[in-house]
Amino acid sequence: MKEAAPPRRLRCAIYTRKSSEEGLDMAFNSLDAQRESCEAYIASQRAEGWLCMREHYDDGGFSGGTLDRPGLKMLLEDIEAGLVDVVVVYKIDRLSRSLMDFSRLVEVFDKHGVTFISITQSFNTTTSMGRLTLNILLSFAQFEREVTGERIRDKFAASRAKGMWMGGFVPMGYDVEGRKLIINEAEADRVRQMFQRFVKLGSATLLTRELVAAGSINKRGKPIDKGFLYKLFRNRLYLGEAVHKGTSYPGEHQAIITHELWDQVHAILQESPRQRAANTRTQTPALLKGLIFTASGVAMTPTATKKGSRHYRYYTSMDAIRNRAGEGTDGFVRLNAGMVEGAVIQNIRDLLRAPEIAARAVEAARRSNPDIDVHDVVTALAGFDGLWEALFPAEQARIARLLIERVTVSADGLAVDLRTDGLGSVIREMIAPERRQAA
């Protein structure tokens, strides 16, 4: 008689999971308990050729509602590499709580000839009955998950209706103590100033420039931008209210601003953004005043017209202003201010990237500071775009006067002459704040 062939060895991978991180720092935690039970089950099947793999596929602190888990990903990679024959878990929901996700996993198991075993829910996925049992158990697991979610959402809504703080990112102006919002006086004063300053300026663009120039940051330590301001101005939390799905309730926390200030801000916000932008432009100083000339040497001066509620800015030659009869002739020149200023600034940006301008900048800066570092000058020139965008209009006009010697407008376009001495002054101003910050 021939001896019976020994059973084929089956490599068994144990997968463990726990949704929360509570207790994971203990010497013997939930993951250890799951693994110990699975190892005992595999040992009982040794006669069938089952062998426990040494690799640990553990996910502590990960929800079963998603497949984005490091331990599970490593397990799937080893399955695709042909290193696993059997996947053993303590309970089905340790692998997944989603029926759809689990069906995907079963497809992967079938594709690579892997058997799935739950030691506390005896069935085998290679049989039709095992698959039926699996689907029933997973349906109840998903039902339990959805009911739990509904219960949490209902509790959240009821708590918000009572004005309670339900967690999340703490807004500027408040701190959290004992799960309640408490006013942070220093931050609250900054919030009030932002509301009040917006009422005075009527422009989030101008306010943002002021705040950036002053080095203001939000609660996360990032520079304040227009998006932050709009969220701030629309947050009814600052009125002492709690909002849930568009409905406001009296909050447990104290208000930072008054209803009167809120109404003033929102009266401005309800105005057309285009109209507010036009109002901002009318407050913007002429960038090229005293710097722009025609090809024949005639100065061009800032002018403005108003049509309805819209304002239009121009640079007009003095010949045209003195003699309107010249309109339509070569001697009459009137250019859109915004387009000219944009073209000049772009021209300056292009010039500052040129190597010969960098060399002139180093030379100009060294006249007042022979020890200045070339790397600092190059870095400052590279950061010109960021500096320019951070400045408010009056500062931009001042920098323009330092950099520009003359702008000449002709039929062929415009030409910009840089001031070498002014270039050195701007470089020194750009380097000084960096050094102060580094110190």
XYZ file of C-alpha atoms in Angstrom:
439
model
C 0.000 0.000 0.000
C 1.138 3.486 -0.842
C 1.454 5.922 2.017
C -0.955 8.862 1.924
C 0.663 12.040 0.626
C 1.106 14.700 3.292
C -1.424 17.564 3.105
C -0.436 20.644 1.114
C 0.938 23.367 3.305
C -1.335 26.402 3.519
C 0.180 29.732 4.506
C -2.232 31.481 6.882
C -2.181 35.261 7.311
C -3.841 36.703 10.415
C -5.490 40.119 10.044
C -6.497 42.163 13.113
C -8.177 45.557 13.449
C -9.493 47.925 16.110
C -11.438 51.111 15.300
C -10.112 53.267 18.150
C -6.615 53.730 19.548
C -7.861 53.347 23.113
C -5.925 50.667 24.984
C -3.425 49.992 22.189
C -0.546 51.079 24.435
C -1.297 48.273 26.887
C 1.028 45.256 27.142
C -1.780 42.952 25.944
C -4.369 44.782 23.860
C -7.328 43.910 21.645
C -5.131 43.206 18.620
C -3.028 40.785 20.658
C -6.187 39.017 21.855
C -7.476 38.634 18.297
C -4.145 37.288 17.076
C -3.831 34.813 19.947
C -7.284 33.339 19.195
C -6.487 33.109 15.460
C -3.121 31.407 16.163
C -4.852 28.849 18.360
C -7.357 28.099 15.576
C -4.581 27.700 12.987
C -2.699 25.357 15.360
C -5.838 23.183 15.598
C -5.742 22.794 11.805
C -2.078 21.761 11.662
C -3.048 18.294 10.502
C -4.582 19.922 7.416
C -1.253 21.586 6.631
C -2.073 25.035 8.035
C 0.944 27.150 8.988
C 0.807 30.592 10.627
C 2.762 33.297 8.815
C 5.137 35.450 10.864
C 4.074 38.719 9.243
C 1.686 40.899 11.282
C -1.153 42.568 9.388
C -2.521 44.872 12.093
C -4.586 48.073 11.834
C -4.957 49.726 15.223
C -7.082 52.884 15.215
C -8.586 52.387 11.716
C -12.277 52.220 10.837
C -13.724 49.202 9.055
C -15.798 51.509 6.842
C -12.884 52.106 4.444
C -10.195 50.054 2.728
C -7.577 52.767 3.233
C -5.664 50.894 5.954
C -1.888 50.211 5.931
C -2.117 46.688 7.358
C -4.832 45.672 4.891
C -2.907 47.165 1.961
C 0.179 45.137 2.922
C -1.976 41.996 3.154
C -3.442 42.571 -0.316
C 0.041 43.159 -1.766
C 1.231 39.818 -0.338
C -1.900 38.072 -1.672
C -1.247 39.447 -5.168
C 2.385 38.292 -4.834
C 1.143 34.735 -4.172
C 2.419 34.589 -0.584
C -0.908 33.863 1.165
C -3.289 30.880 0.933
C -5.703 31.584 3.819
C -6.809 34.835 5.496
C -7.886 34.331 9.114
C -9.772 36.938 11.181
C -11.465 36.893 14.560
C -14.776 38.266 13.213
C -15.929 39.278 9.743
C -16.339 42.961 10.620
C -12.634 43.097 11.544
C -11.938 42.860 7.807
C -14.690 45.258 6.688
C -17.998 46.760 7.800
C -19.008 47.664 4.246
C -20.786 45.059 2.120
C -19.532 46.681 -1.078
C -15.925 46.808 0.150
C -16.076 43.231 1.352
C -17.376 42.013 -2.005
C -14.317 43.631 -3.612
C -12.032 41.843 -1.160
C -13.735 38.502 -1.837
C -13.171 39.037 -5.578
C -9.450 39.561 -4.888
C -9.370 36.430 -2.713
C -11.094 34.337 -5.399
C -8.830 35.669 -8.138
C -5.730 34.498 -6.252
C -7.210 31.294 -4.812
C -7.249 32.554 -1.208
C -9.692 31.193 1.369
C -11.237 33.486 3.986
C -11.960 32.191 7.495
C -13.690 33.835 10.467
C -12.961 31.754 13.565
C -16.018 32.919 15.548
C -18.442 32.685 12.582
C -17.759 29.296 11.044
C -18.065 29.266 7.259
C -15.936 28.943 4.152
C -16.077 31.384 1.226
C -15.388 28.605 -1.285
C -18.933 27.226 -0.818
C -22.273 28.786 -1.848
C -23.633 28.420 1.685
C -20.588 30.153 3.071
C -21.124 33.050 0.670
C -24.804 33.316 1.648
C -23.920 33.345 5.333
C -21.221 35.931 4.663
C -23.616 38.297 2.878
C -26.205 38.004 5.644
C -23.673 38.755 8.368
C -22.215 41.671 6.438
C -25.666 43.109 5.785
C -26.332 43.203 9.519
C -22.874 44.708 10.160
C -23.561 47.488 7.655
C -27.064 48.010 9.056
C -25.587 48.430 12.536
C -23.029 50.924 11.185
C -25.707 53.004 9.435
C -27.993 53.011 12.484
C -25.070 54.143 14.641
C -24.362 56.950 12.165
C -27.997 58.094 12.214
C -27.979 58.066 16.013
C -24.827 60.207 16.095
C -26.250 62.681 13.555
C -29.507 63.010 15.525
C -27.574 63.628 18.741
C -25.405 66.212 16.987
C -28.455 68.067 15.639
C -30.140 68.084 19.069
C -26.982 69.381 20.734
C -26.586 72.165 18.162
C -30.215 73.164 18.711
C -29.279 73.691 22.373
C -26.401 75.930 21.281
C -23.657 73.496 22.301
C -20.176 73.432 20.727
C -19.755 70.046 19.017
C -16.050 70.166 18.262
C -14.077 70.788 15.101
C -11.539 73.495 14.322
C -11.723 76.280 16.900
C -12.455 79.629 15.174
C -10.284 82.701 15.691
C -11.438 84.640 18.742
C -12.234 81.602 20.889
C -10.563 78.838 22.889
C -12.137 75.597 24.147
C -12.384 74.861 27.863
C -14.494 72.015 29.191
C -16.001 71.439 25.707
C -17.254 75.038 25.638
C -16.126 78.051 23.627
C -14.459 80.733 25.748
C -13.502 84.137 24.325
C -9.798 84.686 23.668
C -9.628 88.436 24.279
C -6.529 89.107 22.137
C -7.910 87.207 19.143
C -11.423 88.592 19.675
C -10.051 92.130 19.468
C -8.396 91.279 16.126
C -11.679 89.849 14.819
C -13.549 93.043 15.767
C -10.859 95.150 14.078
C -11.238 93.117 10.862
C -15.008 93.660 10.846
C -14.629 97.382 11.602
C -11.830 97.890 9.076
C -13.853 96.150 6.354
C -16.751 98.525 7.005
C -14.371 101.475 6.565
C -12.534 100.175 3.472
C -15.426 98.362 1.807
C -12.937 96.003 0.141
C -11.618 92.602 1.172
C -8.729 93.098 -1.273
C -7.468 96.244 0.468
C -8.010 94.731 3.903
C -6.068 91.606 2.914
C -3.146 93.717 1.726
C -3.073 95.627 5.007
C -3.169 92.431 7.057
C -0.441 90.739 4.985
C 1.768 93.827 5.201
C 1.280 93.838 8.981
C 2.242 90.141 9.160
C -1.151 89.018 10.477
C -1.765 85.271 10.599
C -4.815 83.125 11.284
C -5.237 80.595 14.093
C -3.392 77.967 12.053
C -0.361 80.213 11.672
C -0.914 80.954 7.968
C -1.129 84.403 6.314
C -4.663 85.776 6.089
C -6.186 85.759 2.588
C -9.501 86.901 1.104
C -11.028 83.430 1.475
C -10.359 83.499 5.207
C -11.930 86.952 5.519
C -15.110 85.971 3.669
C -15.537 82.896 5.902
C -14.936 85.083 8.949
C -17.526 87.675 7.891
C -20.167 85.003 7.203
C -19.667 83.011 10.423
C -22.682 83.637 12.664
C -20.731 82.091 15.530
C -19.395 85.608 16.185
C -22.969 86.730 16.914
C -23.184 84.149 19.694
C -25.179 81.705 17.568
C -24.841 78.008 16.770
C -25.668 77.001 13.176
C -26.744 73.563 11.959
C -27.659 72.932 8.309
C -28.481 76.589 7.704
C -30.556 77.108 10.866
C -29.261 79.363 13.652
C -29.836 78.736 17.357
C -28.805 80.771 20.414
C -25.373 79.507 21.427
C -23.891 78.812 24.835
C -20.876 81.002 23.996
C -20.648 84.797 24.133
C -20.795 86.970 21.018
C -17.708 88.860 19.824
C -19.398 91.409 17.560
C -22.708 93.270 17.683
C -25.659 92.790 15.347
C -25.184 96.374 14.177
C -21.597 95.709 13.027
C -22.700 92.409 11.421
C -25.432 94.212 9.443
C -22.972 96.886 8.268
C -20.543 94.250 6.972
C -23.258 92.252 5.218
C -24.710 95.361 3.611
C -21.321 95.739 1.889
C -21.101 92.027 1.038
C -24.507 92.169 -0.647
C -23.185 94.826 -3.000
C -22.014 93.577 -6.390
C -18.370 92.362 -6.283
C -17.745 94.317 -9.493
C -19.047 97.480 -7.875
C -16.841 96.943 -4.821
C -13.858 96.341 -7.121
C -14.635 99.597 -8.927
C -14.784 101.421 -5.606
C -11.419 99.923 -4.712
C -9.896 101.129 -7.966
C -11.071 104.682 -7.340
C -9.146 104.610 -4.027
C -5.993 103.316 -5.734
C -3.292 105.980 -6.269
C -1.993 106.438 -9.809
C 1.032 104.159 -9.993
C 2.807 106.028 -12.802
C 2.015 109.618 -11.880
C 4.981 111.800 -12.880
C 6.749 108.839 -14.537
C 4.967 108.342 -17.861
C 5.601 110.407 -21.039
C 4.801 110.276 -24.729
C 7.508 109.628 -27.346
C 7.716 113.402 -27.945
C 8.441 114.004 -24.239
C 5.006 115.277 -23.222
C 3.971 114.253 -19.714
C 0.890 112.086 -19.213
C -1.294 112.709 -16.189
C -3.902 110.523 -14.422
C -7.506 111.284 -15.362
C -10.812 109.575 -14.576
C -14.352 109.498 -15.884
C -17.541 108.107 -14.444
C -20.332 106.437 -16.358
C -23.259 105.560 -14.167
C -21.784 103.861 -11.106
C -18.580 102.743 -12.858
C -15.266 104.604 -12.738
C -12.681 104.523 -15.547
C -9.041 105.561 -15.054
C -6.719 106.806 -17.808
C -3.324 108.347 -18.422
C -3.824 111.318 -20.765
C -1.171 113.470 -22.430
C -1.017 117.109 -21.364
C -1.398 118.119 -25.024
C -4.752 116.413 -25.122
C -5.840 118.021 -21.852
C -4.876 121.524 -23.051
C -6.387 121.104 -26.513
C -9.353 118.774 -26.868
C -9.415 119.632 -30.575
C -6.458 117.298 -30.935
C -8.560 114.204 -30.285
C -8.279 111.719 -33.126
C -4.811 112.934 -34.149
C -1.356 111.530 -33.424
C -0.811 114.214 -30.779
C -3.776 113.022 -28.725
C -2.921 110.133 -26.377
C -5.231 108.570 -23.753
C -4.533 105.084 -22.408
C -6.394 102.763 -20.048
C -4.574 103.103 -16.699
C -5.052 99.524 -15.581
C -3.654 98.069 -18.799
C -0.627 100.400 -18.826
C 0.203 99.779 -15.162
C -0.117 96.010 -15.630
C 2.176 96.093 -18.669
C 4.768 98.201 -16.820
C 4.832 95.903 -13.778
C 5.155 92.839 -16.013
C 8.008 94.586 -17.821
C 9.749 95.221 -14.499
C 9.299 91.562 -13.493
C 10.880 90.442 -16.764
C 13.782 92.885 -16.381
C 14.527 91.758 -12.817
C 15.006 88.193 -14.079
C 17.735 89.282 -16.518
C 21.334 88.492 -15.415
C 22.620 91.979 -16.307
C 19.957 93.573 -14.065
C 20.962 91.249 -11.222
C 24.575 92.376 -11.626
C 23.485 96.033 -11.541
C 21.399 95.318 -8.442
C 24.388 93.794 -6.634
C 26.536 96.772 -7.596
C 23.909 99.279 -6.458
C 23.308 97.503 -3.140
C 27.050 97.299 -2.402
C 27.467 101.061 -2.672
C 25.832 101.424 0.744
C 26.731 97.988 2.097
C 29.980 96.496 0.676
C 29.497 93.270 2.688
C 26.119 92.397 1.175
C 25.840 88.772 0.031
C 25.210 88.110 -3.677
C 22.946 85.171 -2.788
C 20.765 87.495 -0.698
C 20.374 89.876 -3.649
C 19.434 87.070 -6.071
C 16.941 85.652 -3.553
C 15.404 89.101 -3.051
C 14.989 89.596 -6.807
C 13.342 86.164 -7.112
C 10.892 87.133 -4.371
C 9.833 90.425 -5.968
C 6.497 89.022 -7.220
C 5.494 87.921 -3.730
C 6.535 91.264 -2.232
C 4.566 93.230 -4.822
C 1.332 91.271 -4.330
C 1.581 91.712 -0.548
C 1.809 95.519 -0.736
C -1.226 97.794 -0.611
C -1.580 100.467 -3.360
C 0.221 103.337 -1.621
C 3.268 101.123 -0.993
C 3.197 99.864 -4.578
C 3.264 103.470 -5.812
C 6.268 104.220 -3.568
C 8.193 101.171 -4.833
C 7.354 102.123 -8.421
C 8.951 105.543 -7.888
C 12.067 103.900 -6.501
C 12.392 101.484 -9.424
C 11.214 103.487 -12.448
C 13.159 106.323 -14.013
C 10.779 106.854 -16.917
C 8.053 105.132 -18.928
C 7.863 106.165 -22.582
C 4.745 105.461 -24.661
C 5.021 105.322 -28.442
C 3.267 103.777 -31.405
C 5.561 100.752 -31.013
C 4.578 100.142 -27.375
C 6.128 101.258 -24.118
C 9.678 101.309 -22.775
C 10.631 101.196 -19.086
C 13.889 102.680 -17.797
C 14.936 101.394 -14.362
C 16.641 103.542 -11.732
C 19.877 101.830 -10.661
C 20.032 103.690 -7.330
C 16.401 102.907 -6.666
C 17.039 99.252 -7.432
C 19.630 99.179 -4.662
C 17.177 100.795 -2.217
C 14.480 98.232 -2.982
C 16.936 95.349 -2.602
C 18.027 96.642 0.818
C 14.381 96.952 1.926
C 13.650 93.398 0.784
C 16.718 91.910 2.510
C 16.356 93.776 5.824
C 13.055 92.098 6.921
C 14.469 88.644 6.105
C 17.513 89.300 8.265
C 15.385 90.594 11.122
C 13.208 87.486 10.896
C 16.263 85.199 10.839
C 17.697 86.978 13.895
